[in-house]
Amino acid sequence: MRQAAHLIAAGNANIAIQGLSGWQEQTLTETMTAALVFERDVEKRLRLAELRPTRQRIALAALLFSKGDRHITAEDLHLEAGSARIPVSLATVYNTLHQFTSAGLLRIVAAEGSRTYFDTNTSDHHHFIVEGDNTVIDIDQGRVTVGNLPEPPEGMEIANVDVIVRLRRKSTNEPAKNQP
């Protein structure tokens, strides 16, 4: 392992790393480059949605979209932000999530009562919600067919149909079906 300090350029920041081997330096450089590219993509995504890419929006968007399609509450995102040392209030998280939703970057999944999930997958799809542990799971596209919708009132049109299938875990105390 080399003991000399290595400087790795990361955008405008230079980070001094002590004692990295060649492969560690290369891995760190690749990781930092990927992070910068992702941050630029997040910033571009916000601009395309006509949202000003503030530091807080970029940071929250990076947390939201870096893990692929997922369902998250404002409270959970606030906890993730705290763990990532992103100083942001819960009110700012709520406001940002609603701004992202209005801009078409997120969908709202109304689960139970006051529990609202934000979905990073904005395509038309439906959800399972597991009662008790508040897990939201995407239903594979094409698995649900919705038909015989009522005619909307005069001057209105159907914007979207959301199907939520509520699940509960099977009780281990129940006898198996078809058993004497």
PDB file of N, CA and C in Angstrom, residues 67-138:
ATOM      1  N   LYS A  67     -31.898   4.687  -5.421  1.00  0.00           N
ATOM      2  CA  LYS A  67     -32.171   3.298  -5.024  1.00  0.00           C
ATOM      3  C   LYS A  67     -33.200   2.631  -5.930  1.00  0.00           C
ATOM      4  N   GLY A  68     -33.392   3.158  -7.124  1.00  0.00           N
ATOM      5  CA  GLY A  68     -34.343   2.560  -8.057  1.00  0.00           C
ATOM      6  C   GLY A  68     -35.777   2.862  -7.657  1.00  0.00           C
ATOM      7  N   ASP A  69     -36.700   2.085  -8.215  1.00  0.00           N
ATOM      8  CA  ASP A  69     -38.122   2.283  -7.907  1.00  0.00           C
ATOM      9  C   ASP A  69     -38.386   1.887  -6.469  1.00  0.00           C
ATOM     10  N   ARG A  70     -39.053   2.778  -5.745  1.00  0.00           N
ATOM     11  CA  ARG A  70     -39.383   2.476  -4.356  1.00  0.00           C
ATOM     12  C   ARG A  70     -40.524   3.345  -3.880  1.00  0.00           C
ATOM     13  N   HIS A  71     -41.046   2.990  -2.716  1.00  0.00           N
ATOM     14  CA  HIS A  71     -42.146   3.702  -2.074  1.00  0.00           C
ATOM     15  C   HIS A  71     -41.617   4.190  -0.735  1.00  0.00           C
ATOM     16  N   ILE A  72     -41.811   5.481  -0.466  1.00  0.00           N
ATOM     17  CA  ILE A  72     -41.243   6.030   0.758  1.00  0.00           C
ATOM     18  C   ILE A  72     -42.170   7.095   1.329  1.00  0.00           C
ATOM     19  N   THR A  73     -42.213   7.186   2.646  1.00  0.00           N
ATOM     20  CA  THR A  73     -42.978   8.244   3.302  1.00  0.00           C
ATOM     21  C   THR A  73     -42.059   9.440   3.534  1.00  0.00           C
ATOM     22  N   ALA A  74     -42.654  10.582   3.792  1.00  0.00           N
ATOM     23  CA  ALA A  74     -41.866  11.774   4.096  1.00  0.00           C
ATOM     24  C   ALA A  74     -41.026  11.545   5.351  1.00  0.00           C
ATOM     25  N   GLU A  75     -41.610  10.881   6.336  1.00  0.00           N
ATOM     26  CA  GLU A  75     -40.885  10.621   7.585  1.00  0.00           C
ATOM     27  C   GLU A  75     -39.666   9.737   7.347  1.00  0.00           C
ATOM     28  N   ASP A  76     -39.825   8.708   6.501  1.00  0.00           N
ATOM     29  CA  ASP A  76     -38.696   7.822   6.208  1.00  0.00           C
ATOM     30  C   ASP A  76     -37.604   8.552   5.423  1.00  0.00           C
ATOM     31  N   LEU A  77     -37.994   9.397   4.476  1.00  0.00           N
ATOM     32  CA  LEU A  77     -37.004  10.169   3.728  1.00  0.00           C
ATOM     33  C   LEU A  77     -36.288  11.151   4.646  1.00  0.00           C
ATOM     34  N   HIS A  78     -37.022  11.728   5.585  1.00  0.00           N
ATOM     35  CA  HIS A  78     -36.413  12.643   6.555  1.00  0.00           C
ATOM     36  C   HIS A  78     -35.360  11.905   7.388  1.00  0.00           C
ATOM     37  N   LEU A  79     -35.674  10.677   7.806  1.00  0.00           N
ATOM     38  CA  LEU A  79     -34.703   9.863   8.557  1.00  0.00           C
ATOM     39  C   LEU A  79     -33.481   9.541   7.698  1.00  0.00           C
ATOM     40  N   GLU A  80     -33.702   9.192   6.429  1.00  0.00           N
ATOM     41  CA  GLU A  80     -32.583   8.919   5.524  1.00  0.00           C
ATOM     42  C   GLU A  80     -31.710  10.164   5.358  1.00  0.00           C
ATOM     43  N   ALA A  81     -32.349  11.304   5.231  1.00  0.00           N
ATOM     44  CA  ALA A  81     -31.600  12.553   5.086  1.00  0.00           C
ATOM     45  C   ALA A  81     -30.748  12.806   6.329  1.00  0.00           C
ATOM     46  N   GLY A  82     -31.316  12.583   7.501  1.00  0.00           N
ATOM     47  CA  GLY A  82     -30.555  12.748   8.738  1.00  0.00           C
ATOM     48  C   GLY A  82     -29.373  11.798   8.808  1.00  0.00           C
ATOM     49  N   SER A  83     -29.580  10.543   8.407  1.00  0.00           N
ATOM     50  CA  SER A  83     -28.493   9.567   8.401  1.00  0.00           C
ATOM     51  C   SER A  83     -27.399   9.948   7.419  1.00  0.00           C
ATOM     52  N   ALA A  84     -27.787  10.600   6.324  1.00  0.00           N
ATOM     53  CA  ALA A  84     -26.827  11.038   5.317  1.00  0.00           C
ATOM     54  C   ALA A  84     -26.252  12.416   5.636  1.00  0.00           C
ATOM     55  N   ARG A  85     -26.609  12.935   6.812  1.00  0.00           N
ATOM     56  CA  ARG A  85     -26.156  14.246   7.277  1.00  0.00           C
ATOM     57  C   ARG A  85     -26.557  15.382   6.331  1.00  0.00           C
ATOM     58  N   ILE A  86     -27.790  15.272   5.855  1.00  0.00           N
ATOM     59  CA  ILE A  86     -28.378  16.333   5.037  1.00  0.00           C
ATOM     60  C   ILE A  86     -29.304  17.118   5.954  1.00  0.00           C
ATOM     61  N   PRO A  87     -28.924  18.349   6.302  1.00  0.00           N
ATOM     62  CA  PRO A  87     -29.741  19.128   7.235  1.00  0.00           C
ATOM     63  C   PRO A  87     -31.001  19.668   6.550  1.00  0.00           C
ATOM     64  N   VAL A  88     -32.127  19.037   6.851  1.00  0.00           N
ATOM     65  CA  VAL A  88     -33.381  19.433   6.234  1.00  0.00           C
ATOM     66  C   VAL A  88     -34.506  19.147   7.221  1.00  0.00           C
ATOM     67  N   SER A  89     -35.470  20.046   7.285  1.00  0.00           N
ATOM     68  CA  SER A  89     -36.593  19.851   8.205  1.00  0.00           C
ATOM     69  C   SER A  89     -37.626  18.914   7.580  1.00  0.00           C
ATOM     70  N   LEU A  90     -38.465  18.342   8.423  1.00  0.00           N
ATOM     71  CA  LEU A  90     -39.533  17.478   7.937  1.00  0.00           C
ATOM     72  C   LEU A  90     -40.485  18.267   7.037  1.00  0.00           C
ATOM     73  N   ALA A  91     -40.751  19.512   7.378  1.00  0.00           N
ATOM     74  CA  ALA A  91     -41.627  20.350   6.548  1.00  0.00           C
ATOM     75  C   ALA A  91     -41.035  20.541   5.152  1.00  0.00           C
ATOM     76  N   THR A  92     -39.737  20.737   5.060  1.00  0.00           N
ATOM     77  CA  THR A  92     -39.076  20.879   3.759  1.00  0.00           C
ATOM     78  C   THR A  92     -39.170  19.586   2.967  1.00  0.00           C
ATOM     79  N   VAL A  93     -39.030  18.450   3.647  1.00  0.00           N
ATOM     80  CA  VAL A  93     -39.166  17.157   2.970  1.00  0.00           C
ATOM     81  C   VAL A  93     -40.576  17.028   2.394  1.00  0.00           C
ATOM     82  N   TYR A  94     -41.585  17.323   3.199  1.00  0.00           N
ATOM     83  CA  TYR A  94     -42.971  17.268   2.713  1.00  0.00           C
ATOM     84  C   TYR A  94     -43.166  18.192   1.509  1.00  0.00           C
ATOM     85  N   ASN A  95     -42.726  19.434   1.640  1.00  0.00           N
ATOM     86  CA  ASN A  95     -42.892  20.401   0.548  1.00  0.00           C
ATOM     87  C   ASN A  95     -42.191  19.920  -0.722  1.00  0.00           C
ATOM     88  N   THR A  96     -40.982  19.408  -0.572  1.00  0.00           N
ATOM     89  CA  THR A  96     -40.216  18.945  -1.730  1.00  0.00           C
ATOM     90  C   THR A  96     -40.893  17.747  -2.389  1.00  0.00           C
ATOM     91  N   LEU A  97     -41.380  16.804  -1.587  1.00  0.00           N
ATOM     92  CA  LEU A  97     -42.067  15.645  -2.151  1.00  0.00           C
ATOM     93  C   LEU A  97     -43.315  16.066  -2.924  1.00  0.00           C
ATOM     94  N   HIS A  98     -44.057  17.014  -2.393  1.00  0.00           N
ATOM     95  CA  HIS A  98     -45.254  17.483  -3.089  1.00  0.00           C
ATOM     96  C   HIS A  98     -44.889  18.267  -4.352  1.00  0.00           C
ATOM     97  N   GLN A  99     -43.791  19.023  -4.312  1.00  0.00           N
ATOM     98  CA  GLN A  99     -43.323  19.711  -5.524  1.00  0.00           C
ATOM     99  C   GLN A  99     -42.912  18.696  -6.588  1.00  0.00           C
ATOM    100  N   PHE A 100     -42.200  17.639  -6.180  1.00  0.00           N
ATOM    101  CA  PHE A 100     -41.790  16.585  -7.111  1.00  0.00           C
ATOM    102  C   PHE A 100     -43.020  15.886  -7.697  1.00  0.00           C
ATOM    103  N   THR A 101     -44.043  15.693  -6.874  1.00  0.00           N
ATOM    104  CA  THR A 101     -45.270  15.053  -7.340  1.00  0.00           C
ATOM    105  C   THR A 101     -45.968  15.946  -8.359  1.00  0.00           C
ATOM    106  N   SER A 102     -46.103  17.226  -8.054  1.00  0.00           N
ATOM    107  CA  SER A 102     -46.746  18.170  -8.976  1.00  0.00           C
ATOM    108  C   SER A 102     -45.994  18.256 -10.301  1.00  0.00           C
ATOM    109  N   ALA A 103     -44.666  18.070 -10.250  1.00  0.00           N
ATOM    110  CA  ALA A 103     -43.835  18.145 -11.451  1.00  0.00           C
ATOM    111  C   ALA A 103     -43.801  16.820 -12.218  1.00  0.00           C
ATOM    112  N   GLY A 104     -44.469  15.776 -11.675  1.00  0.00           N
ATOM    113  CA  GLY A 104     -44.526  14.497 -12.363  1.00  0.00           C
ATOM    114  C   GLY A 104     -43.357  13.565 -12.083  1.00  0.00           C
ATOM    115  N   LEU A 105     -42.530  13.887 -11.086  1.00  0.00           N
ATOM    116  CA  LEU A 105     -41.389  13.041 -10.749  1.00  0.00           C
ATOM    117  C   LEU A 105     -41.762  11.903  -9.801  1.00  0.00           C
ATOM    118  N   LEU A 106     -42.878  12.066  -9.093  1.00  0.00           N
ATOM    119  CA  LEU A 106     -43.350  11.069  -8.124  1.00  0.00           C
ATOM    120  C   LEU A 106     -44.851  10.883  -8.286  1.00  0.00           C
ATOM    121  N   ARG A 107     -45.338   9.769  -7.757  1.00  0.00           N
ATOM    122  CA  ARG A 107     -46.775   9.518  -7.635  1.00  0.00           C
ATOM    123  C   ARG A 107     -47.092   9.335  -6.167  1.00  0.00           C
ATOM    124  N   ILE A 108     -48.290   9.725  -5.784  1.00  0.00           N
ATOM    125  CA  ILE A 108     -48.734   9.502  -4.407  1.00  0.00           C
ATOM    126  C   ILE A 108     -49.503   8.190  -4.353  1.00  0.00           C
ATOM    127  N   VAL A 109     -49.198   7.397  -3.321  1.00  0.00           N
ATOM    128  CA  VAL A 109     -49.959   6.182  -3.033  1.00  0.00           C
ATOM    129  C   VAL A 109     -50.561   6.387  -1.650  1.00  0.00           C
ATOM    130  N   ALA A 110     -51.865   6.594  -1.599  1.00  0.00           N
ATOM    131  CA  ALA A 110     -52.544   6.789  -0.317  1.00  0.00           C
ATOM    132  C   ALA A 110     -52.793   5.421   0.286  1.00  0.00           C
ATOM    133  N   ALA A 111     -52.156   5.145   1.394  1.00  0.00           N
ATOM    134  CA  ALA A 111     -52.219   3.805   1.983  1.00  0.00           C
ATOM    135  C   ALA A 111     -53.343   3.702   2.996  1.00  0.00           C
ATOM    136  N   GLU A 112     -53.079   4.104   4.197  1.00  0.00           N
ATOM    137  CA  GLU A 112     -54.054   3.983   5.269  1.00  0.00           C
ATOM    138  C   GLU A 112     -54.115   5.294   6.039  1.00  0.00           C
ATOM    139  N   GLY A 113     -55.294   5.812   6.220  1.00  0.00           N
ATOM    140  CA  GLY A 113     -55.462   7.017   7.026  1.00  0.00           C
ATOM    141  C   GLY A 113     -54.486   8.109   6.666  1.00  0.00           C
ATOM    142  N   SER A 114     -53.588   8.405   7.569  1.00  0.00           N
ATOM    143  CA  SER A 114     -52.654   9.509   7.362  1.00  0.00           C
ATOM    144  C   SER A 114     -51.347   9.067   6.705  1.00  0.00           C
ATOM    145  N   ARG A 115     -51.216   7.789   6.408  1.00  0.00           N
ATOM    146  CA  ARG A 115     -49.985   7.254   5.809  1.00  0.00           C
ATOM    147  C   ARG A 115     -49.996   7.494   4.305  1.00  0.00           C
ATOM    148  N   THR A 116     -49.080   8.318   3.806  1.00  0.00           N
ATOM    149  CA  THR A 116     -48.964   8.582   2.377  1.00  0.00           C
ATOM    150  C   THR A 116     -47.581   8.162   1.920  1.00  0.00           C
ATOM    151  N   TYR A 117     -47.543   7.384   0.852  1.00  0.00           N
ATOM    152  CA  TYR A 117     -46.283   6.956   0.264  1.00  0.00           C
ATOM    153  C   TYR A 117     -46.064   7.703  -1.037  1.00  0.00           C
ATOM    154  N   PHE A 118     -44.808   7.962  -1.339  1.00  0.00           N
ATOM    155  CA  PHE A 118     -44.431   8.581  -2.596  1.00  0.00           C
ATOM    156  C   PHE A 118     -43.707   7.514  -3.408  1.00  0.00           C
ATOM    157  N   ASP A 119     -44.141   7.344  -4.647  1.00  0.00           N
ATOM    158  CA  ASP A 119     -43.650   6.283  -5.521  1.00  0.00           C
ATOM    159  C   ASP A 119     -42.759   6.897  -6.587  1.00  0.00           C
ATOM    160  N   THR A 120     -41.529   6.396  -6.702  1.00  0.00           N
ATOM    161  CA  THR A 120     -40.614   6.906  -7.724  1.00  0.00           C
ATOM    162  C   THR A 120     -40.943   6.346  -9.110  1.00  0.00           C
ATOM    163  N   ASN A 121     -41.769   5.312  -9.161  1.00  0.00           N
ATOM    164  CA  ASN A 121     -42.210   4.746 -10.434  1.00  0.00           C
ATOM    165  C   ASN A 121     -43.498   5.460 -10.827  1.00  0.00           C
ATOM    166  N   THR A 122     -43.424   6.324 -11.816  1.00  0.00           N
ATOM    167  CA  THR A 122     -44.589   7.131 -12.195  1.00  0.00           C
ATOM    168  C   THR A 122     -45.404   6.514 -13.324  1.00  0.00           C
ATOM    169  N   SER A 123     -45.035   5.307 -13.761  1.00  0.00           N
ATOM    170  CA  SER A 123     -45.825   4.649 -14.811  1.00  0.00           C
ATOM    171  C   SER A 123     -47.156   4.177 -14.221  1.00  0.00           C
ATOM    172  N   ASP A 124     -48.114   3.876 -15.103  1.00  0.00           N
ATOM    173  CA  ASP A 124     -49.402   3.362 -14.630  1.00  0.00           C
ATOM    174  C   ASP A 124     -49.201   1.953 -14.092  1.00  0.00           C
ATOM    175  N   HIS A 125     -49.428   1.785 -12.820  1.00  0.00           N
ATOM    176  CA  HIS A 125     -49.333   0.474 -12.188  1.00  0.00           C
ATOM    177  C   HIS A 125     -50.110   0.511 -10.881  1.00  0.00           C
ATOM    178  N   HIS A 126     -50.316  -0.654 -10.292  1.00  0.00           N
ATOM    179  CA  HIS A 126     -51.124  -0.773  -9.086  1.00  0.00           C
ATOM    180  C   HIS A 126     -50.268  -1.324  -7.949  1.00  0.00           C
ATOM    181  N   HIS A 127     -50.848  -1.417  -6.756  1.00  0.00           N
ATOM    182  CA  HIS A 127     -50.063  -1.768  -5.572  1.00  0.00           C
ATOM    183  C   HIS A 127     -50.746  -2.772  -4.654  1.00  0.00           C
ATOM    184  N   PHE A 128     -49.919  -3.566  -4.011  1.00  0.00           N
ATOM    185  CA  PHE A 128     -50.303  -4.338  -2.836  1.00  0.00           C
ATOM    186  C   PHE A 128     -49.861  -3.510  -1.641  1.00  0.00           C
ATOM    187  N   ILE A 129     -50.649  -3.514  -0.571  1.00  0.00           N
ATOM    188  CA  ILE A 129     -50.214  -2.932   0.697  1.00  0.00           C
ATOM    189  C   ILE A 129     -50.385  -4.011   1.753  1.00  0.00           C
ATOM    190  N   VAL A 130     -49.304  -4.299   2.449  1.00  0.00           N
ATOM    191  CA  VAL A 130     -49.323  -5.334   3.481  1.00  0.00           C
ATOM    192  C   VAL A 130     -49.720  -4.683   4.797  1.00  0.00           C
ATOM    193  N   GLU A 131     -50.891  -5.076   5.313  1.00  0.00           N
ATOM    194  CA  GLU A 131     -51.381  -4.519   6.574  1.00  0.00           C
ATOM    195  C   GLU A 131     -50.441  -4.899   7.712  1.00  0.00           C
ATOM    196  N   GLY A 132     -50.322  -4.027   8.643  1.00  0.00           N
ATOM    197  CA  GLY A 132     -49.505  -4.309   9.823  1.00  0.00           C
ATOM    198  C   GLY A 132     -48.084  -3.817   9.704  1.00  0.00           C
ATOM    199  N   ASP A 133     -47.441  -4.051   8.551  1.00  0.00           N
ATOM    200  CA  ASP A 133     -46.068  -3.570   8.435  1.00  0.00           C
ATOM    201  C   ASP A 133     -45.930  -2.452   7.400  1.00  0.00           C
ATOM    202  N   ASN A 134     -47.063  -2.015   6.842  1.00  0.00           N
ATOM    203  CA  ASN A 134     -47.098  -0.872   5.929  1.00  0.00           C
ATOM    204  C   ASN A 134     -46.108  -0.982   4.770  1.00  0.00           C
ATOM    205  N   THR A 135     -45.988  -2.183   4.214  1.00  0.00           N
ATOM    206  CA  THR A 135     -45.145  -2.382   3.046  1.00  0.00           C
ATOM    207  C   THR A 135     -45.982  -2.175   1.799  1.00  0.00           C
ATOM    208  N   VAL A 136     -45.424  -1.442   0.830  1.00  0.00           N
ATOM    209  CA  VAL A 136     -46.082  -1.215  -0.450  1.00  0.00           C
ATOM    210  C   VAL A 136     -45.272  -1.960  -1.508  1.00  0.00           C
ATOM    211  N   ILE A 137     -45.973  -2.757  -2.318  1.00  0.00           N
ATOM    212  CA  ILE A 137     -45.327  -3.572  -3.345  1.00  0.00           C
ATOM    213  C   ILE A 137     -46.015  -3.308  -4.674  1.00  0.00           C
ATOM    214  N   ASP A 138     -45.227  -3.091  -5.715  1.00  0.00           N
ATOM    215  CA  ASP A 138     -45.802  -2.910  -7.043  1.00  0.00           C
ATOM    216  C   ASP A 138     -46.420  -4.212  -7.527  1.00  0.00           C
TER     217      ASP A 138
END
